[in-house]
mmCIF file of C-alpha atoms in Angstrom:
data_model
loop_
_atom_site.group_PDB
_atom_site.id
_atom_site.type_symbol
_atom_site.label_atom_id
_atom_site.label_comp_id
_atom_site.label_asym_id
_atom_site.label_seq_id
_atom_site.Cartn_x
_atom_site.Cartn_y
_atom_site.Cartn_z
ATOM 1 C CA MET L 9 102.152 142.489 109.433
ATOM 2 C CA VAL L 10 101.733 138.754 108.989
ATOM 3 C CA THR L 11 98.950 137.658 106.639
ATOM 4 C CA PRO L 12 96.787 134.656 107.567
ATOM 5 C CA ARG L 13 98.375 132.803 104.669
ATOM 6 C CA GLN L 14 101.893 133.478 105.965
ATOM 7 C CA ALA L 15 100.915 132.442 109.484
ATOM 8 C CA ALA L 16 99.373 129.162 108.374
ATOM 9 C CA ALA L 17 102.160 128.444 105.888
ATOM 10 C CA ALA L 18 104.794 128.704 108.618
ATOM 11 C CA VAL L 19 103.272 125.920 110.750
ATOM 12 C CA VAL L 20 105.717 123.035 111.079
ATOM 13 C CA ASP L 21 104.611 119.453 110.394
ATOM 14 C CA PRO L 22 104.710 117.649 113.748
ATOM 15 C CA GLU L 23 106.134 114.439 112.279
ATOM 16 C CA LEU L 24 108.511 115.880 109.677
ATOM 17 C CA ARG L 25 109.692 118.742 111.790
ATOM 18 C CA VAL L 26 112.059 120.191 109.185
ATOM 19 C CA LEU L 27 109.137 120.976 106.866
ATOM 20 C CA THR L 28 106.340 123.502 107.042
ATOM 21 C CA ILE L 29 102.901 122.296 106.062
ATOM 22 C CA GLU L 30 103.205 124.423 102.932
ATOM 23 C CA GLU L 31 106.467 122.747 101.889
ATOM 24 C CA LEU L 32 104.879 119.349 102.573
ATOM 25 C CA GLY L 33 102.031 120.320 100.253
ATOM 26 C CA ILE L 34 99.173 119.740 102.706
ATOM 27 C CA LEU L 35 98.138 123.406 102.995
ATOM 28 C CA ARG L 36 95.551 123.752 100.250
ATOM 29 C CA ASP L 37 93.909 127.109 100.765
ATOM 30 C CA VAL L 38 93.632 130.132 103.060
ATOM 31 C CA ARG L 39 90.519 132.196 102.584
ATOM 32 C CA VAL L 40 89.643 135.465 104.297
ATOM 33 C CA ASP L 41 85.970 136.322 104.414
ATOM 34 C CA GLY L 42 85.366 139.437 106.489
ATOM 35 C CA GLU L 43 86.651 138.609 109.985
ATOM 36 C CA ARG L 44 86.745 134.883 109.353
ATOM 37 C CA VAL L 45 89.853 133.010 108.203
ATOM 38 C CA THR L 46 89.270 129.546 106.754
ATOM 39 C CA VAL L 47 92.314 127.347 106.343
ATOM 40 C CA THR L 48 91.982 124.170 104.263
ATOM 41 C CA ILE L 49 94.372 121.276 104.738
ATOM 42 C CA THR L 50 94.549 117.713 103.377
ATOM 43 C CA PRO L 51 96.040 114.629 105.061
ATOM 44 C CA THR L 52 99.018 112.729 103.673
ATOM 45 C CA TYR L 53 97.432 109.420 104.714
ATOM 46 C CA THR L 54 93.805 108.862 105.768
ATOM 47 C CA GLY L 55 94.842 107.687 109.210
ATOM 48 C CA CYS L 56 97.515 110.318 109.773
ATOM 49 C CA PRO L 57 97.451 110.811 113.556
ATOM 50 C CA ALA L 58 99.120 114.220 113.244
ATOM 51 C CA MET L 59 96.043 115.886 111.747
ATOM 52 C CA ASP L 60 94.577 116.901 115.114
ATOM 53 C CA VAL L 61 97.873 118.495 116.140
ATOM 54 C CA ILE L 62 98.190 120.256 112.780
ATOM 55 C CA ARG L 63 94.651 121.647 113.082
ATOM 56 C CA ALA L 64 95.418 122.946 116.566
ATOM 57 C CA ASP L 65 98.772 124.416 115.485
ATOM 58 C CA VAL L 66 97.178 126.207 112.520
ATOM 59 C CA GLN L 67 94.459 127.629 114.778
ATOM 60 C CA GLN L 68 97.055 128.876 117.232
ATOM 61 C CA ALA L 69 99.365 130.343 114.578
ATOM 62 C CA VAL L 70 96.631 132.272 112.772
ATOM 63 C CA ARG L 71 95.206 133.554 116.071
ATOM 64 C CA ALA L 72 98.667 134.658 117.170
ATOM 65 C CA ALA L 73 98.877 136.707 113.969
ATOM 66 C CA GLY L 74 95.831 138.649 115.171
ATOM 67 C CA TYR L 75 92.891 136.864 113.557
ATOM 68 C CA SER L 76 90.548 135.517 116.214
ATOM 69 C CA ASP L 77 87.926 133.838 114.020
ATOM 70 C CA VAL L 78 89.689 130.814 112.509
ATOM 71 C CA ALA L 79 88.202 127.661 111.014
ATOM 72 C CA VAL L 80 90.306 124.736 109.801
ATOM 73 C CA GLU L 81 88.722 122.476 107.199
ATOM 74 C CA THR L 82 89.943 119.148 105.878
ATOM 75 C CA VAL L 83 89.530 118.062 102.256
ATOM 76 C CA PHE L 84 90.419 114.745 100.618
ATOM 77 C CA ALA L 85 90.194 115.602 96.925
ATOM 78 C CA PRO L 86 92.397 115.866 95.084
ATOM 79 C CA ALA L 87 94.356 113.308 97.076
ATOM 80 C CA TRP L 88 97.791 114.381 98.294
ATOM 81 C CA THR L 89 100.776 112.909 96.539
ATOM 82 C CA THR L 90 104.447 113.199 97.357
ATOM 83 C CA ASP L 91 104.814 115.235 94.158
ATOM 84 C CA TRP L 92 103.336 118.112 96.149
ATOM 85 C CA ILE L 93 106.407 118.310 98.375
ATOM 86 C CA SER L 94 108.186 121.435 97.149
ATOM 87 C CA ASP L 95 111.776 121.455 95.909
ATOM 88 C CA ALA L 96 112.753 123.465 98.989
ATOM 89 C CA GLY L 97 111.016 120.806 101.087
ATOM 90 C CA ARG L 98 112.932 118.016 99.366
ATOM 91 C CA ALA L 99 116.220 119.762 99.979
ATOM 92 C CA LYS L 100 115.353 120.234 103.660
ATOM 93 C CA LEU L 101 114.400 116.564 104.033
ATOM 94 C CA ALA L 102 117.696 115.441 102.499
ATOM 95 C CA ALA L 103 119.632 117.854 104.711
ATOM 96 C CA ALA L 104 117.898 116.341 107.753
ATOM 97 C CA GLY L 105 118.927 112.815 106.749
ATOM 98 C CA ILE L 106 115.538 111.813 105.338
ATOM 99 C CA ALA L 107 115.647 110.621 101.728
ATOM 100 C CA PRO L 108 112.992 112.509 99.752
ATOM 101 C CA PRO L 109 110.516 110.606 97.561
ATOM 102 C CA HIS L 110 110.909 110.061 93.844
ATOM 103 C CA ARG L 111 108.756 112.202 91.610
ATOM 104 C CA ALA L 112 105.947 110.770 89.476
ATOM 105 C CA GLY L 113 103.946 108.700 91.897
ATOM 106 C CA PRO L 114 104.242 105.158 93.177
ATOM 107 C CA VAL L 115 106.401 102.758 91.222
ATOM 108 C CA ARG L 116 106.259 99.059 91.916
ATOM 109 C CA LEU L 117 109.741 98.477 90.509
ATOM 110 C CA SER L 118 112.482 99.266 92.963
ATOM 111 C CA LEU L 119 114.193 102.506 92.131
ATOM 112 C CA THR L 120 117.425 103.329 93.865
ATOM 113 C CA VAL L 121 117.137 105.638 96.840
ATOM 114 C CA ARG L 122 120.261 107.676 97.419
ATOM 115 C CA CYS L 123 121.721 107.776 100.909
ATOM 116 C CA PRO L 124 120.931 111.252 102.285
ATOM 117 C CA ARG L 125 124.224 111.219 104.230
ATOM 118 C CA CYS L 126 126.903 110.071 101.801
ATOM 119 C CA GLY L 127 124.965 110.194 98.515
ATOM 120 C CA SER L 128 125.688 106.580 97.603
ATOM 121 C CA PRO L 129 123.089 104.830 95.434
ATOM 122 C CA ASP L 130 124.092 101.513 97.050
ATOM 123 C CA THR L 131 121.226 101.304 99.542
ATOM 124 C CA GLU L 132 118.695 98.687 100.606
ATOM 125 C CA GLN L 133 115.197 98.741 102.037
ATOM 126 C CA LEU L 134 115.010 97.326 105.561
ATOM 127 C CA SER L 135 111.287 97.747 105.987
ATOM 128 C CA ARG L 136 108.514 98.955 103.686
ATOM 129 C CA PHE L 137 107.016 100.839 106.633
ATOM 130 C CA GLY L 138 108.763 103.232 108.986
ATOM 131 C CA SER L 139 108.455 105.531 111.957
ATOM 132 C CA THR L 140 105.395 107.292 110.509
ATOM 133 C CA ALA L 141 102.767 106.374 107.907
ATOM 134 C CA CYS L 142 104.586 108.329 105.203
ATOM 135 C CA LYS L 143 108.054 106.775 105.611
ATOM 136 C CA ALA L 144 109.944 103.522 104.977
ATOM 137 C CA LEU L 145 113.167 102.390 106.616
ATOM 138 C CA TRP L 146 116.326 102.070 104.485
ATOM 139 C CA ARG L 147 120.033 101.477 105.047
ATOM 140 C CA CYS L 148 123.092 102.609 103.131
ATOM 141 C CA ARG L 149 125.495 99.791 102.232
ATOM 142 C CA ALA L 150 128.329 102.264 101.630
ATOM 143 C CA CYS L 151 128.320 104.183 104.913
ATOM 144 C CA ALA L 152 126.147 101.684 106.870
ATOM 145 C CA GLU L 153 123.771 104.390 108.142
ATOM 146 C CA PRO L 154 120.073 103.540 108.418
ATOM 147 C CA PHE L 155 117.781 106.338 107.253
ATOM 148 C CA ASP L 156 114.116 107.221 106.715
ATOM 149 C CA HIS L 157 112.764 107.545 103.195
ATOM 150 C CA VAL L 158 109.511 109.357 102.414
ATOM 151 C CA LYS L 159 107.596 106.802 100.325
ATOM 152 C CA ALA L 160 106.499 107.945 96.875
ATOM 153 C CA LEU L 161 102.694 108.099 96.863
ATOM 154 C CA MET D 16 71.711 98.754 98.687
ATOM 155 C CA ASN D 17 71.298 102.375 99.735
ATOM 156 C CA GLY D 18 74.088 104.835 100.401
ATOM 157 C CA VAL D 19 74.177 104.333 104.164
ATOM 158 C CA ASP D 20 74.378 100.551 103.811
ATOM 159 C CA ARG D 21 77.318 100.901 101.462
ATOM 160 C CA LEU D 22 79.112 103.273 103.832
ATOM 161 C CA LEU D 23 78.540 100.927 106.778
ATOM 162 C CA ARG D 24 79.960 97.994 104.803
ATOM 163 C CA LEU D 25 83.013 99.991 103.807
ATOM 164 C CA GLY D 26 83.521 101.440 107.264
ATOM 165 C CA ASP D 27 82.959 98.189 109.142
ATOM 166 C CA ASP D 28 85.314 96.206 106.876
ATOM 167 C CA ALA D 29 88.026 98.773 107.538
ATOM 168 C CA LEU D 30 87.329 99.124 111.268
ATOM 169 C CA ILE D 31 87.302 95.399 112.048
ATOM 170 C CA ALA D 32 90.366 94.789 109.849
ATOM 171 C CA ALA D 33 92.179 97.540 111.780
ATOM 172 C CA GLN D 34 91.238 96.077 115.156
ATOM 173 C CA ARG D 35 92.435 92.584 114.151
ATOM 174 C CA LEU D 36 95.722 93.845 112.734
ATOM 175 C CA ALA D 37 96.372 95.866 115.881
ATOM 176 C CA GLU D 38 96.405 92.596 117.850
ATOM 177 C CA TRP D 39 99.777 91.838 116.255
ATOM 178 C CA HIS D 40 101.288 94.934 117.780
ATOM 179 C CA ALA D 41 104.392 94.016 119.800
ATOM 180 C CA SER D 42 104.062 90.336 118.862
ATOM 181 C CA SER D 43 104.911 90.204 115.153
ATOM 182 C CA PRO D 44 107.614 87.844 113.850
ATOM 183 C CA GLU D 45 110.027 90.762 113.497
ATOM 184 C CA MET D 46 110.116 94.386 114.575
ATOM 185 C CA GLU D 47 109.752 95.744 111.038
ATOM 186 C CA GLU D 48 106.561 93.744 110.651
ATOM 187 C CA ASP D 49 105.208 95.180 113.885
ATOM 188 C CA VAL D 50 105.616 98.608 112.329
ATOM 189 C CA ALA D 51 104.170 97.459 109.010
ATOM 190 C CA LEU D 52 101.014 95.889 110.440
ATOM 191 C CA ALA D 53 100.431 98.836 112.761
ATOM 192 C CA ASN D 54 100.737 101.196 109.779
ATOM 193 C CA ILE D 55 98.284 99.161 107.711
ATOM 194 C CA ALA D 56 95.911 99.098 110.683
ATOM 195 C CA LEU D 57 96.231 102.876 110.908
ATOM 196 C CA ASP D 58 95.358 103.279 107.220
ATOM 197 C CA GLN D 59 92.291 101.075 107.714
ATOM 198 C CA LEU D 60 91.275 103.005 110.810
ATOM 199 C CA GLY D 61 91.637 106.301 108.956
ATOM 200 C CA ALA D 62 89.339 105.081 106.174
ATOM 201 C CA ALA D 63 86.902 103.604 108.720
ATOM 202 C CA ARG D 64 86.569 106.933 110.524
ATOM 203 C CA LEU D 65 85.758 108.777 107.300
ATOM 204 C CA PHE D 66 83.208 106.212 106.115
ATOM 205 C CA LEU D 67 81.512 105.890 109.513
ATOM 206 C CA THR D 68 81.407 109.640 110.084
ATOM 207 C CA TYR D 69 79.723 109.991 106.682
ATOM 208 C CA ALA D 70 77.284 107.130 107.375
ATOM 209 C CA GLY D 71 76.514 108.536 110.814
ATOM 210 C CA GLU D 72 75.360 111.876 109.419
ATOM 211 C CA SER D 73 72.330 110.134 107.907
ATOM 212 C CA LEU D 74 71.721 108.122 111.073
ATOM 213 C CA GLY D 75 72.112 110.925 113.607
ATOM 214 C CA LYS D 76 75.145 109.233 115.198
ATOM 215 C CA ASP D 77 78.837 110.057 115.338
ATOM 216 C CA GLU D 78 81.713 107.704 114.481
ATOM 217 C CA ASP D 79 82.159 106.690 118.131
ATOM 218 C CA ALA D 80 78.501 105.749 118.545
ATOM 219 C CA LEU D 81 78.733 103.557 115.449
ATOM 220 C CA ALA D 82 82.002 101.913 116.478
ATOM 221 C CA TYR D 83 81.337 101.413 120.174
ATOM 222 C CA LEU D 84 77.605 101.279 120.713
ATOM 223 C CA ARG D 85 76.364 98.912 118.035
ATOM 224 C CA ASP D 86 75.991 95.188 118.758
ATOM 225 C CA ASP D 87 77.289 92.434 116.492
ATOM 226 C CA ARG D 88 74.051 92.055 114.532
ATOM 227 C CA GLU D 89 74.296 95.704 113.481
ATOM 228 C CA PHE D 90 77.764 95.382 111.937
ATOM 229 C CA ARG D 91 77.920 94.984 108.152
ATOM 230 C CA ASN D 92 81.524 93.842 107.685
ATOM 231 C CA CYS D 93 82.414 90.738 105.700
ATOM 232 C CA LEU D 94 83.238 87.612 107.725
ATOM 233 C CA LEU D 95 86.829 87.514 106.467
ATOM 234 C CA VAL D 96 87.967 90.534 108.479
ATOM 235 C CA GLU D 97 86.587 89.248 111.790
ATOM 236 C CA LEU D 98 88.299 85.832 111.543
ATOM 237 C CA PRO D 99 91.106 85.360 114.072
ATOM 238 C CA ASN D 100 94.621 86.262 112.976
ATOM 239 C CA GLY D 101 95.841 82.661 113.166
ATOM 240 C CA ASP D 102 99.543 82.320 112.421
ATOM 241 C CA PHE D 103 101.392 84.929 110.372
ATOM 242 C CA ALA D 104 100.552 83.096 107.122
ATOM 243 C CA VAL D 105 96.819 83.320 107.864
ATOM 244 C CA THR D 106 97.167 87.046 108.544
ATOM 245 C CA MET D 107 98.994 87.512 105.230
ATOM 246 C CA ALA D 108 96.348 85.484 103.345
ATOM 247 C CA LYS D 109 93.672 87.724 104.880
ATOM 248 C CA LEU D 110 95.655 90.853 103.972
ATOM 249 C CA LEU D 111 96.183 89.702 100.383
ATOM 250 C CA PHE D 112 92.548 88.716 99.849
ATOM 251 C CA LEU D 113 91.097 91.826 101.496
ATOM 252 C CA SER D 114 93.348 94.305 99.685
ATOM 253 C CA ALA D 115 92.738 92.470 96.373
ATOM 254 C CA TYR D 116 89.076 93.356 97.005
ATOM 255 C CA GLN D 117 89.414 96.857 98.459
ATOM 256 C CA LEU D 118 91.663 98.100 95.642
ATOM 257 C CA PRO D 119 89.213 97.499 92.740
ATOM 258 C CA LEU D 120 86.295 98.515 94.970
ATOM 259 C CA TYR D 121 87.833 101.873 95.904
ATOM 260 C CA THR D 122 88.934 102.405 92.312
ATOM 261 C CA ALA D 123 85.336 101.996 91.139
ATOM 262 C CA LEU D 124 83.946 104.162 93.953
ATOM 263 C CA ALA D 125 86.417 106.943 93.118
ATOM 264 C CA ALA D 126 84.531 107.448 89.845
ATOM 265 C CA ARG D 127 81.069 107.663 91.403
ATOM 266 C CA PRO D 128 78.992 110.855 91.357
ATOM 267 C CA ASP D 129 78.955 111.067 95.186
ATOM 268 C CA GLU D 130 81.913 113.442 95.461
ATOM 269 C CA ARG D 131 82.563 112.890 99.139
ATOM 270 C CA LEU D 132 82.597 109.103 98.797
ATOM 271 C CA ALA D 133 84.706 109.378 95.648
ATOM 272 C CA ALA D 134 87.283 111.553 97.427
ATOM 273 C CA ILE D 135 87.649 109.121 100.335
ATOM 274 C CA ALA D 136 87.921 106.164 97.950
ATOM 275 C CA ALA D 137 90.512 107.917 95.789
ATOM 276 C CA LYS D 138 92.602 108.517 98.899
ATOM 277 C CA ALA D 139 92.187 105.021 100.325
ATOM 278 C CA ARG D 140 92.899 103.251 97.050
ATOM 279 C CA LYS D 141 96.513 104.379 97.071
ATOM 280 C CA GLU D 142 96.922 102.893 100.526
ATOM 281 C CA SER D 143 95.211 99.651 99.441
ATOM 282 C CA ALA D 144 97.674 99.323 96.567
ATOM 283 C CA TYR D 145 100.495 99.395 99.108
ATOM 284 C CA HIS D 146 98.725 96.824 101.320
ATOM 285 C CA LEU D 147 98.226 94.542 98.311
ATOM 286 C CA ASP D 148 101.891 94.844 97.510
ATOM 287 C CA HIS D 149 102.844 93.959 101.077
ATOM 288 C CA GLY D 150 100.495 90.966 101.278
ATOM 289 C CA SER D 151 101.704 89.768 97.869
ATOM 290 C CA GLN D 152 105.369 89.968 98.807
ATOM 291 C CA TRP D 153 104.884 87.947 101.987
ATOM 292 C CA THR D 154 102.668 85.374 100.279
ATOM 293 C CA ILE D 155 105.382 84.843 97.662
ATOM 294 C CA ARG D 156 108.177 84.789 100.229
ATOM 295 C CA LEU D 157 106.416 82.211 102.392
ATOM 296 C CA GLY D 158 104.880 80.169 99.566
ATOM 297 C CA ASP D 159 108.108 79.985 97.592
ATOM 298 C CA GLY D 160 110.200 79.577 100.731
ATOM 299 C CA THR D 161 110.991 76.545 102.856
ATOM 300 C CA GLU D 162 108.981 73.361 102.983
ATOM 301 C CA GLU D 163 107.494 74.471 106.301
ATOM 302 C CA SER D 164 106.629 78.024 105.188
ATOM 303 C CA HIS D 165 105.102 76.661 101.953
ATOM 304 C CA ARG D 166 102.941 74.207 103.889
ATOM 305 C CA ARG D 167 101.718 76.889 106.273
ATOM 306 C CA MET D 168 101.007 79.441 103.532
ATOM 307 C CA GLN D 169 99.057 76.837 101.544
ATOM 308 C CA ASP D 170 97.092 75.880 104.667
ATOM 309 C CA ALA D 171 96.303 79.559 105.239
ATOM 310 C CA VAL D 172 95.098 80.100 101.664
ATOM 311 C CA ASP D 173 92.923 76.970 101.865
ATOM 312 C CA GLN D 174 91.491 78.026 105.228
ATOM 313 C CA ILE D 175 90.563 81.592 104.223
ATOM 314 C CA TRP D 176 89.507 80.924 100.603
ATOM 315 C CA PRO D 177 85.839 80.037 101.356
ATOM 316 C CA TYR D 178 85.346 83.468 102.952
ATOM 317 C CA THR D 179 86.443 85.274 99.789
ATOM 318 C CA HIS D 180 83.179 84.430 98.031
ATOM 319 C CA GLU D 181 81.397 86.943 100.225
ATOM 320 C CA LEU D 182 83.801 89.645 98.964
ATOM 321 C CA THR D 183 82.958 89.007 95.341
ATOM 322 C CA ALA D 184 79.196 88.650 95.813
ATOM 323 C CA GLY D 185 78.685 92.389 95.430
ATOM 324 C CA GLU D 186 80.339 95.280 93.635
ATOM 325 C CA VAL D 187 83.663 93.560 92.844
ATOM 326 C CA SER D 188 83.526 90.719 90.322
ATOM 327 C CA ARG D 189 85.246 87.395 90.962
ATOM 328 C CA THR D 190 87.215 87.975 87.749
ATOM 329 C CA ASP D 191 88.599 91.332 88.930
ATOM 330 C CA TRP D 192 89.487 89.918 92.324
ATOM 331 C CA LEU D 193 91.176 86.837 90.866
ATOM 332 C CA ALA D 194 93.214 89.072 88.567
ATOM 333 C CA ASN D 195 94.934 90.438 91.689
ATOM 334 C CA VAL D 196 95.232 87.109 93.498
ATOM 335 C CA GLU D 197 96.025 84.407 90.929
ATOM 336 C CA PRO D 198 99.375 85.778 89.694
ATOM 337 C CA VAL D 199 100.534 86.027 93.315
ATOM 338 C CA LEU D 200 99.543 82.437 94.118
ATOM 339 C CA ASP D 201 101.279 81.287 90.910
ATOM 340 C CA GLU D 202 104.508 83.052 91.755
ATOM 341 C CA ALA D 203 104.285 81.732 95.306
ATOM 342 C CA THR D 204 103.988 78.165 93.903
ATOM 343 C CA LEU D 205 100.706 77.807 95.778
ATOM 344 C CA ALA D 206 97.684 75.885 94.543
ATOM 345 C CA ARG D 207 94.578 77.988 93.935
ATOM 346 C CA PRO D 208 91.666 76.312 95.732
ATOM 347 C CA ALA D 209 88.611 75.339 93.715
ATOM 348 C CA ASP D 210 85.673 77.749 93.692
ATOM 349 C CA ASP D 211 82.940 75.134 94.108
ATOM 350 C CA GLY D 212 83.291 74.515 97.840
ATOM 351 C CA TRP D 213 81.740 75.929 100.999
ATOM 352 C CA ALA D 214 80.968 79.653 100.700
ATOM 353 C CA PRO D 215 79.926 81.107 104.068
ATOM 354 C CA ASP D 216 78.304 84.537 104.120
ATOM 355 C CA GLY D 217 75.937 86.616 106.235
ATOM 356 C CA GLY D 218 78.239 89.417 107.335
ATOM 357 C CA ARG D 219 76.548 91.945 105.079
ATOM 358 C CA SER D 220 73.207 91.265 106.767
ATOM 359 C CA GLY D 221 74.601 91.181 110.297
ATOM 360 C CA VAL D 222 74.864 87.408 110.755
ATOM 361 C CA HIS D 223 78.423 86.983 111.962
ATOM 362 C CA THR D 224 80.739 84.342 113.367
ATOM 363 C CA GLU D 225 81.216 84.207 117.123
ATOM 364 C CA HIS D 226 84.651 85.777 116.587
ATOM 365 C CA LEU D 227 83.097 89.197 115.990
ATOM 366 C CA SER D 228 81.395 89.170 119.397
ATOM 367 C CA CYS D 229 84.701 88.544 121.166
ATOM 368 C CA LEU D 230 86.447 91.230 119.121
ATOM 369 C CA LEU D 231 83.715 93.775 119.867
ATOM 370 C CA ALA D 232 83.769 92.958 123.580
ATOM 371 C CA GLU D 233 87.409 93.971 123.749
ATOM 372 C CA MET D 234 87.073 96.958 121.427
ATOM 373 C CA GLN D 235 83.965 98.395 123.115
ATOM 374 C CA VAL D 236 84.420 97.633 126.803
ATOM 375 C CA VAL D 237 86.083 100.866 127.907
ATOM 376 C CA HIS D 238 83.706 103.131 126.031
ATOM 377 C CA ARG D 239 80.692 101.287 127.436
ATOM 378 C CA ALA D 240 82.005 101.172 130.996
ATOM 379 C CA TYR D 241 82.826 104.889 130.969
ATOM 380 C CA PRO D 242 80.374 106.583 128.584
ATOM 381 C CA GLY D 243 81.701 109.857 127.259
ATOM 382 C CA ALA D 244 85.177 109.353 128.720
ATOM 383 C CA ARG D 245 87.944 111.160 126.821
ATOM 384 C CA TRP D 246 91.714 110.769 126.798
#
């Protein structure tokens, strides 16, 4: 039998499709109160357009596990940081060619981002913003591959 | 200023800034900047939705009613955000000056006893820090660039400067704002305009430039023509 927690935790992030919302660190709580399941999530960025899809996916997943009364709540505090991405999540990002963020919050100095393909530290930032709100665009000087990097936040 | 007024100011600043930035979409100087400005607009829109939803709960209106069904005199945004984008230098001056204001403002609000407001501000302040960084980098690159880019960046700073007085007439002090702006202008080899000139205001009491009316016409037309329409 799948618990509500397991069902919600298995939902895949629609914009980082190699991660579950639990690995991304945006699943904050799953509460069961009688028949009612309340799932609490938090956005990565305030304007994250994926939140509606995530809410719908969580609803569907928990219902499919046999719980018909599901509420999804959104909280903003404490604010999500990239430090909440689990180690398993970081490994999955790197394996998918997306450079994971540094630990320890935003740093204004430029730290080297390793190429997720060849591992070279000889990389450069092409754009401080990328395909989604949480990513920046980088390129590896060694193997010449462009890649996404999840910005430290 | 009561709580609803504050929320409307915060929400309207963010909403109008988002709408202006979105005008650059598909016409920025380079593709990466298209993505950057759209992302910043999205951050502003995200904050605007949270502030306006919160404000609307006291007013019996939802975020859409506040965004689409108010007229210009009911908006409480500062004049700076409604000014036209101008050239890219003007847009970067606006971005630098606005984020240099939003960052200390959100930082202060994050420590307020209103937990819901504090949570939104704590979230948005991280995004503002990134916007400030982006505006700073471009101001420096253009100011300390070619003769032409320097001239245009200086013109932009001079043109927008008068509107910054309205930002620092309230909860953010001129000193705190200048602490974010002056080092950037210095590094960009730009002259900091004097503070004793023209200082237009009125946005906070609903007296706007004509630019807001034109912006609202475009932003609101579909919702007003087809009330209740959904995608």
